[in-house]
CSV table of C-alpha atoms and ligand atoms in Angstrom, one decimal:
chain,number,residue,atom,x,y,z
A,181,MET,CA,-76.4,152.4,104.9
A,182,ALA,CA,-73.0,150.7,105.1
A,183,CYS,CA,-71.9,148.7,108.1
A,184,GLN,CA,-68.3,147.8,109.0
A,185,VAL,CA,-67.6,144.0,109.4
A,186,ASP,CA,-64.3,142.8,110.8
A,187,PHE,CA,-63.0,139.8,108.9
A,188,LYS,CA,-60.7,138.7,111.7
A,189,GLY,CA,-57.1,138.4,110.7
A,190,GLU,CA,-57.8,139.9,107.2
A,191,LYS,CA,-59.5,143.3,107.1
A,192,VAL,CA,-62.4,145.5,108.1
A,193,VAL,CA,-64.9,145.5,105.2
A,194,SER,CA,-67.6,148.0,104.5
A,195,VAL,CA,-70.9,146.1,103.7
A,196,GLU,CA,-73.5,148.1,101.8
A,197,GLY,CA,-77.2,147.5,102.4
A,198,GLY,CA,-78.4,144.8,100.0
A,199,GLN,CA,-74.9,143.3,99.8
A,200,THR,CA,-74.2,139.9,101.2
A,201,LEU,CA,-71.1,139.3,103.4
A,202,LEU,CA,-69.6,137.4,100.5
A,203,GLN,CA,-70.2,140.1,98.0
A,204,ALA,CA,-68.7,142.7,100.3
A,205,SER,CA,-65.6,140.6,101.2
A,206,LEU,CA,-64.9,139.9,97.5
A,207,ALA,CA,-65.4,143.6,96.6
A,208,ALA,CA,-62.8,144.4,99.3
A,209,GLY,CA,-60.3,142.0,97.7
A,210,ILE,CA,-60.6,139.1,100.2
A,211,PRO,CA,-60.0,135.8,98.4
A,212,HIS,CA,-63.3,134.4,99.7
A,213,TYR,CA,-63.9,131.0,98.1
A,214,HIS,CA,-67.5,130.5,96.7
A,215,ALA,CA,-67.7,127.3,94.7
A,216,CYS,CA,-71.4,127.5,93.9
A,217,GLY,CA,-71.2,131.1,92.9
A,218,GLY,CA,-73.1,132.3,96.0
A,219,LYS,CA,-76.2,130.2,95.5
A,220,GLY,CA,-76.3,128.6,99.0
A,221,GLN,CA,-75.4,125.2,97.5
A,222,CYS,CA,-72.0,124.5,98.9
A,223,THR,CA,-70.2,125.3,102.2
A,224,THR,CA,-67.1,127.0,101.0
A,225,CYS,CA,-68.1,130.5,101.8
A,226,ARG,CA,-68.8,129.7,105.5
A,227,VAL,CA,-67.7,132.0,108.2
A,228,LEU,CA,-67.6,131.7,112.0
A,229,VAL,CA,-69.5,134.6,113.6
A,230,VAL,CA,-67.2,135.7,116.5
A,231,GLU,CA,-69.4,138.7,117.5
A,232,GLY,CA,-72.7,140.2,116.5
A,233,GLN,CA,-74.6,137.2,115.4
A,234,GLU,CA,-77.9,139.0,116.1
A,235,LYS,CA,-76.8,141.7,113.5
A,236,LEU,CA,-77.1,139.2,110.7
A,237,THR,CA,-80.2,138.3,108.8
A,238,PRO,CA,-81.7,134.9,109.7
A,239,PRO,CA,-80.6,131.9,107.7
A,240,THR,CA,-82.2,131.5,104.4
A,241,SER,CA,-84.0,128.2,103.4
A,242,TYR,CA,-80.9,127.2,101.4
A,243,GLU,CA,-78.7,127.8,104.5
A,244,ARG,CA,-81.1,126.0,106.8
A,245,ALA,CA,-81.1,122.9,104.5
A,246,ILE,CA,-77.3,122.8,104.4
A,247,ARG,CA,-77.0,123.3,108.2
A,248,ASN,CA,-79.4,120.4,108.8
A,249,VAL,CA,-77.2,118.1,106.7
A,250,LYS,CA,-73.8,119.3,107.9
A,251,LYS,CA,-74.9,119.9,111.5
A,252,PHE,CA,-73.2,123.3,111.6
A,253,PRO,CA,-73.7,125.2,114.9
A,254,ASP,CA,-75.6,128.5,114.8
A,255,ILE,CA,-72.5,130.6,114.8
A,256,VAL,CA,-71.4,129.2,111.4
A,257,ARG,CA,-73.0,131.1,108.6
A,258,LEU,CA,-72.9,131.0,104.8
A,259,ALA,CA,-71.5,134.4,103.8
A,260,CYS,CA,-73.4,134.4,100.6
A,261,GLN,CA,-76.7,134.0,102.5
A,262,SER,CA,-76.0,136.6,105.2
A,263,TYR,CA,-76.8,140.3,105.2
A,264,VAL,CA,-75.7,142.7,107.8
A,265,THR,CA,-78.3,144.7,109.8
A,266,GLY,CA,-76.1,146.6,112.2
A,267,GLU,CA,-72.6,147.4,113.5
A,268,GLY,CA,-70.4,145.1,115.6
A,269,VAL,CA,-70.2,142.0,113.4
A,270,GLU,CA,-66.9,140.1,113.5
A,271,VAL,CA,-66.4,137.0,111.5
A,272,ARG,CA,-63.6,134.6,110.6
A,273,ARG,CA,-63.5,132.7,107.3
A,274,LEU,CA,-63.3,129.0,107.8
A,275,ILE,CA,-62.0,127.8,104.5
A,276,ARG,CA,-58.8,129.7,103.7
A,277,ASP,CA,-55.5,128.4,102.5
A,278,GLU,CA,-53.0,129.5,100.0
A,279,THR,CA,-53.9,126.6,97.6
A,280,ASP,CA,-57.5,127.7,97.5
A,281,ARG,CA,-56.4,131.2,96.8
A,282,TYR,CA,-54.2,130.2,93.9
A,283,ILE,CA,-56.6,127.7,92.3
A,284,PHE,CA,-59.9,129.5,92.7
A,285,ILE,CA,-59.2,133.2,93.1
A,286,ASP,CA,-56.0,134.4,91.6
A,287,SER,CA,-55.9,132.2,88.6
A,288,GLN,CA,-59.5,132.8,87.6
A,289,GLU,CA,-61.8,135.8,87.3
A,290,ASP,CA,-60.5,137.3,90.4
A,291,SER,CA,-63.2,138.5,92.7
A,292,THR,CA,-66.2,137.8,90.7
A,293,MET,CA,-69.1,135.6,91.6
A,294,THR,CA,-68.2,133.1,88.9
A,295,VAL,CA,-69.8,129.7,89.2
A,296,MET,CA,-67.5,126.8,88.4
A,297,GLY,CA,-70.3,124.4,87.6
A,298,GLU,CA,-74.0,124.3,87.1
A,299,ARG,CA,-76.4,122.0,88.9
A,300,ARG,CA,-78.3,119.7,86.4
A,301,LYS,CA,-80.4,116.6,86.5
A,302,LEU,CA,-78.9,114.1,84.1
A,303,ALA,CA,-79.0,110.5,83.1
A,304,LEU,CA,-75.7,108.9,83.9
A,305,PHE,CA,-74.4,106.0,81.8
A,306,PHE,CA,-71.4,103.8,82.5
A,307,ILE,CA,-70.2,101.0,80.3
A,308,ASP,CA,-67.3,98.5,80.6
A,309,ILE,CA,-66.1,95.7,78.3
A,310,ARG,CA,-66.0,92.4,80.0
A,311,SER,CA,-63.4,89.7,79.3
A,312,PHE,CA,-60.9,92.2,77.9
A,313,THR,CA,-57.9,91.0,79.9
A,314,PRO,CA,-57.8,87.5,78.4
A,315,PHE,CA,-58.1,89.0,75.0
A,316,ILE,CA,-55.2,91.3,75.6
A,317,GLU,CA,-53.1,88.4,76.9
A,318,ALA,CA,-53.8,86.2,73.8
A,319,ASN,CA,-53.4,88.9,71.1
A,320,LEU,CA,-50.8,91.2,69.6
A,321,PRO,CA,-50.9,94.8,70.9
A,322,PHE,CA,-51.8,96.3,67.6
A,323,ASP,CA,-54.7,93.8,67.1
A,324,VAL,CA,-55.9,94.8,70.6
A,325,ILE,CA,-55.9,98.5,69.7
A,326,HIS,CA,-57.6,97.8,66.5
A,327,ILE,CA,-60.4,95.9,68.2
A,328,MET,CA,-60.6,98.5,71.0
A,329,ARG,CA,-61.2,101.2,68.4
A,330,ARG,CA,-63.9,99.1,66.8
A,331,ILE,CA,-65.8,98.6,70.1
A,332,PHE,CA,-65.4,102.1,71.2
A,333,GLY,CA,-66.7,103.2,67.8
A,334,LEU,CA,-69.8,101.2,68.5
A,335,PHE,CA,-70.2,102.9,71.9
A,336,ARG,CA,-69.6,106.3,70.5
A,337,ASN,CA,-72.1,105.9,67.6
A,338,ALA,CA,-74.9,104.7,69.8
A,339,ILE,CA,-74.3,107.4,72.4
A,340,ALA,CA,-74.2,110.1,69.7
A,341,LEU,CA,-77.3,108.7,68.0
A,342,TYR,CA,-79.2,109.3,71.2
A,343,GLN,CA,-77.6,112.7,71.9
A,344,GLY,CA,-75.4,111.5,74.8
A,345,GLU,CA,-72.1,113.1,75.6
A,346,ILE,CA,-69.0,111.1,76.5
A,347,ILE,CA,-67.4,112.6,79.6
A,348,ASP,CA,-64.5,110.3,80.2
A,349,THR,CA,-62.9,107.0,79.1
A,350,SER,CA,-60.8,104.8,81.2
A,351,GLY,CA,-59.2,101.5,80.3
A,352,ASP,CA,-61.9,99.4,78.7
A,353,GLY,CA,-64.9,101.5,79.7
A,354,LEU,CA,-66.4,104.9,79.4
A,355,TYR,CA,-68.8,107.3,81.1
A,356,ALA,CA,-71.4,109.4,79.3
A,357,VAL,CA,-74.3,111.6,80.2
A,358,PHE,CA,-77.7,112.2,78.6
A,359,GLY,CA,-79.9,115.3,79.1
A,360,LEU,CA,-77.6,118.2,78.5
A,361,ASN,CA,-80.1,119.4,76.0
A,362,SER,CA,-83.3,117.6,77.0
A,363,ARG,CA,-85.5,116.9,79.9
A,364,ILE,CA,-84.8,114.1,82.3
A,365,LYS,CA,-87.5,111.7,81.1
A,366,LYS,CA,-86.3,111.9,77.5
A,367,ALA,CA,-82.7,111.7,78.7
A,368,THR,CA,-83.3,108.5,80.6
A,369,GLU,CA,-85.1,107.0,77.7
A,370,SER,CA,-82.1,108.0,75.4
A,371,ALA,CA,-79.6,106.4,77.8
A,372,VAL,CA,-81.5,103.2,77.9
A,373,LEU,CA,-82.0,103.1,74.1
A,374,ALA,CA,-78.3,103.7,73.6
A,375,GLY,CA,-77.4,100.9,76.0
A,376,LEU,CA,-79.8,98.5,74.3
A,377,LYS,CA,-78.4,99.4,70.9
A,378,ILE,CA,-74.9,98.7,72.1
A,379,LEU,CA,-75.9,95.3,73.5
A,380,GLU,CA,-77.4,94.5,70.1
A,381,ASP,CA,-74.4,95.9,68.1
A,382,ILE,CA,-71.9,93.9,70.2
A,383,LYS,CA,-73.9,90.8,69.5
A,384,ILE,CA,-73.7,91.4,65.8
A,385,PHE,CA,-70.0,92.4,66.0
A,386,ASN,CA,-69.2,89.2,67.8
A,387,ASN,CA,-71.0,87.1,65.2
A,388,THR,CA,-69.7,88.8,62.1
A,389,TYR,CA,-66.2,89.8,63.1
A,390,MET,CA,-64.9,88.7,66.5
A,391,ARG,CA,-65.8,85.0,66.3
A,392,PRO,CA,-64.6,84.4,62.7
A,393,TYR,CA,-61.5,86.6,62.8
A,394,PHE,CA,-60.3,86.4,66.4
A,395,ASN,CA,-62.1,83.4,67.9
A,396,HIS,CA,-63.2,85.6,70.8
A,397,THR,CA,-66.5,87.3,71.9
A,398,PHE,CA,-67.0,90.3,74.1
A,399,GLU,CA,-69.7,91.2,76.5
A,400,VAL,CA,-70.3,94.5,78.3
A,401,GLY,CA,-71.8,95.8,81.5
A,402,ILE,CA,-73.9,98.9,81.6
A,403,GLY,CA,-75.2,100.9,84.6
A,404,VAL,CA,-77.7,103.8,84.3
A,405,HIS,CA,-78.9,106.1,87.0
A,406,VAL,CA,-80.3,109.6,87.2
A,407,GLY,CA,-79.6,112.5,89.6
A,408,ASN,CA,-78.5,116.0,90.3
A,409,VAL,CA,-74.9,116.6,89.4
A,410,ILE,CA,-72.6,119.5,88.9
A,411,VAL,CA,-71.8,120.1,85.2
A,412,GLY,CA,-69.1,122.4,84.0
A,413,ASN,CA,-65.4,123.0,83.9
A,414,VAL,CA,-64.6,122.8,87.5
A,415,GLY,CA,-60.9,123.2,87.0
A,416,ILE,CA,-59.7,119.8,88.1
A,417,GLY,CA,-58.1,118.6,84.9
A,418,ILE,CA,-55.5,120.0,82.6
A,419,SER,CA,-58.0,120.3,79.7
A,420,ASN,CA,-61.2,122.3,79.4
A,421,ASN,CA,-63.3,119.3,79.0
A,422,LEU,CA,-66.7,119.0,80.5
A,423,THR,CA,-66.8,117.5,84.0
A,424,VAL,CA,-69.8,116.0,85.6
A,425,MET,CA,-69.6,115.2,89.3
A,426,GLY,CA,-71.8,114.3,92.2
A,427,PHE,CA,-72.8,111.3,94.2
A,428,PRO,CA,-75.3,110.0,91.6
A,429,VAL,CA,-72.3,109.5,89.3
A,430,ASN,CA,-70.7,107.2,91.8
A,431,ILE,CA,-74.0,105.2,92.1
A,432,ALA,CA,-74.2,104.8,88.3
A,433,ALA,CA,-70.6,103.5,88.3
A,434,ARG,CA,-71.4,101.0,91.0
A,435,LEU,CA,-74.4,99.8,89.2
A,436,GLN,CA,-72.2,99.1,86.2
A,437,ALA,CA,-69.8,97.2,88.5
A,438,ALA,CA,-72.7,95.3,90.0
A,439,THR,CA,-73.6,93.8,86.6
A,440,LYS,CA,-71.1,91.1,87.4
A,441,GLU,CA,-72.6,89.9,90.7
A,442,LEU,CA,-76.1,90.3,89.4
A,443,ASP,CA,-75.2,88.4,86.3
A,444,ASN,CA,-77.0,90.8,84.0
A,445,SER,CA,-75.5,93.0,81.4
A,446,PHE,CA,-77.6,96.1,82.0
A,447,VAL,CA,-78.5,97.4,85.5
A,448,ILE,CA,-80.6,100.5,85.9
A,449,SER,CA,-81.7,102.1,89.2
A,450,ALA,CA,-85.4,101.7,89.9
A,451,ILE,CA,-85.6,105.6,90.1
A,452,ALA,CA,-84.4,105.8,86.5
A,453,TYR,CA,-86.6,102.9,85.4
A,454,ARG,CA,-89.7,104.6,86.7
A,455,LEU,CA,-89.0,107.6,84.4
A,456,LEU,CA,-89.3,105.4,81.3
A,457,ARG,CA,-92.4,105.8,79.2
A,458,ASN,CA,-92.1,102.3,77.6
A,459,PRO,CA,-89.8,100.5,80.1
A,460,PRO,CA,-88.2,97.4,78.7
A,461,TYR,CA,-88.9,94.1,80.4
A,462,ALA,CA,-87.0,93.8,83.7
A,463,VAL,CA,-86.1,90.5,85.3
A,464,GLY,CA,-87.6,90.7,88.8
A,465,CYS,CA,-86.6,93.3,91.3
A,466,ASN,CA,-83.2,93.4,93.0
A,467,TYR,CA,-81.7,95.2,95.9
A,468,LEU,CA,-78.1,96.1,96.1
A,469,ASN,CA,-76.0,97.3,99.1
A,470,LEU,CA,-73.9,100.1,97.8
A,471,LYS,CA,-71.0,101.6,99.8
A,472,GLY,CA,-72.0,104.9,101.2
A,473,VAL,CA,-75.7,104.4,100.8
A,474,SER,CA,-77.5,103.5,104.0
A,475,ASN,CA,-80.5,101.6,102.5
A,476,ALA,CA,-80.4,98.7,100.0
A,477,TYR,CA,-80.7,100.2,96.5
A,478,GLU,CA,-83.5,99.0,94.3
A,479,VAL,CA,-82.4,98.2,90.8
A,480,LYS,CA,-83.9,96.6,87.6
A,481,LEU,CA,-82.1,94.2,85.4
A,482,ILE,CA,-82.9,94.9,81.7
A,483,GLY,CA,-80.0,93.2,80.0
A,484,LYS,CA,-79.2,89.5,79.6
A,485,PRO,CA,-77.4,87.0,81.8
A,486,TYR,CA,-73.7,86.7,80.8
A,487,GLU,CA,-72.6,83.9,78.6
A,488,VAL,CA,-69.2,83.8,80.3
A,489,LYS,CA,-70.0,83.8,84.0
A,490,GLN,CA,-68.4,86.8,85.8
A,491,GLY,CA,-66.7,86.4,89.2
A,492,LYS,CA,-67.5,89.1,91.7
A,493,GLU,CA,-64.4,90.8,90.6
A,494,GLY,CA,-65.1,89.9,86.9
A,495,LEU,CA,-62.5,89.1,84.4
A,496,GLY,CA,-61.5,92.6,83.7
B,756,FES,S1,-70.8,130.3,97.9
B,756,FES,FE1,-71.8,128.3,98.0
B,756,FES,S2,-73.0,128.5,99.7
B,756,FES,FE2,-72.1,130.4,99.6
């Protein structure tokens, strides 16, 4: 039996039995944002229950988990997790503005339950070239581009060899993921093998090419971590490239940056390290304080100390 729910300031919506508040509001043409596709894994569909809280089904386990983290009061409900059991419900959507409407509703598949990303556990891999700024300063621009292409070619080949996917490049570094088509243990192993191969390839490249032809050598910093991230085209760029986002990505990036202060070319989180079947030798056990992470973060150093010592800010 259908119940009427008043979406305050918008319209009165008829909610069928078995239909969530979100499904009903979308069916009625309300541009109700739902970033996770109604899976109870975001907060964008939340509503304030103005009246009739007792006429909604109790919060689901997903909803309880989010409410615990976000400390939402009881009168805030996730529309995708709420069913209506009787008349008299009045709600107000909490996330609603014209930009949301344009980006997420009007310009996409209208009122469908489209998910803009998928939650996946991946191995996250960041790499950066050290000492690149002095090289740029001392060499001609076309030489710099030539060398850059050679080095990125090494990165690309190693990452492809172990089925990784490059997500983004920026300046003298890049970001890749492993595990889009494999399980996390295999993915972590692949990320580590790709990193170790790059370290080896750079050494050869230095000896056979950079030293004799350019009187310069390069070193790199690599950070690897694992975690749950959102994968997909989340509509934040101008292209349709794959995007991978989530807090673990930030951690992996910080591990890469920490290679300088830890004076080791390859830093992997202990969580990722423990997933390895044949872990490489790690130099001791280190703890890092990472911005946004309350406890010190345990990491393993599986690379080599830098030949050119890196300041905390590094040499670029
Ligand atoms: S749409 Fe993500 S929690 Fe409801």
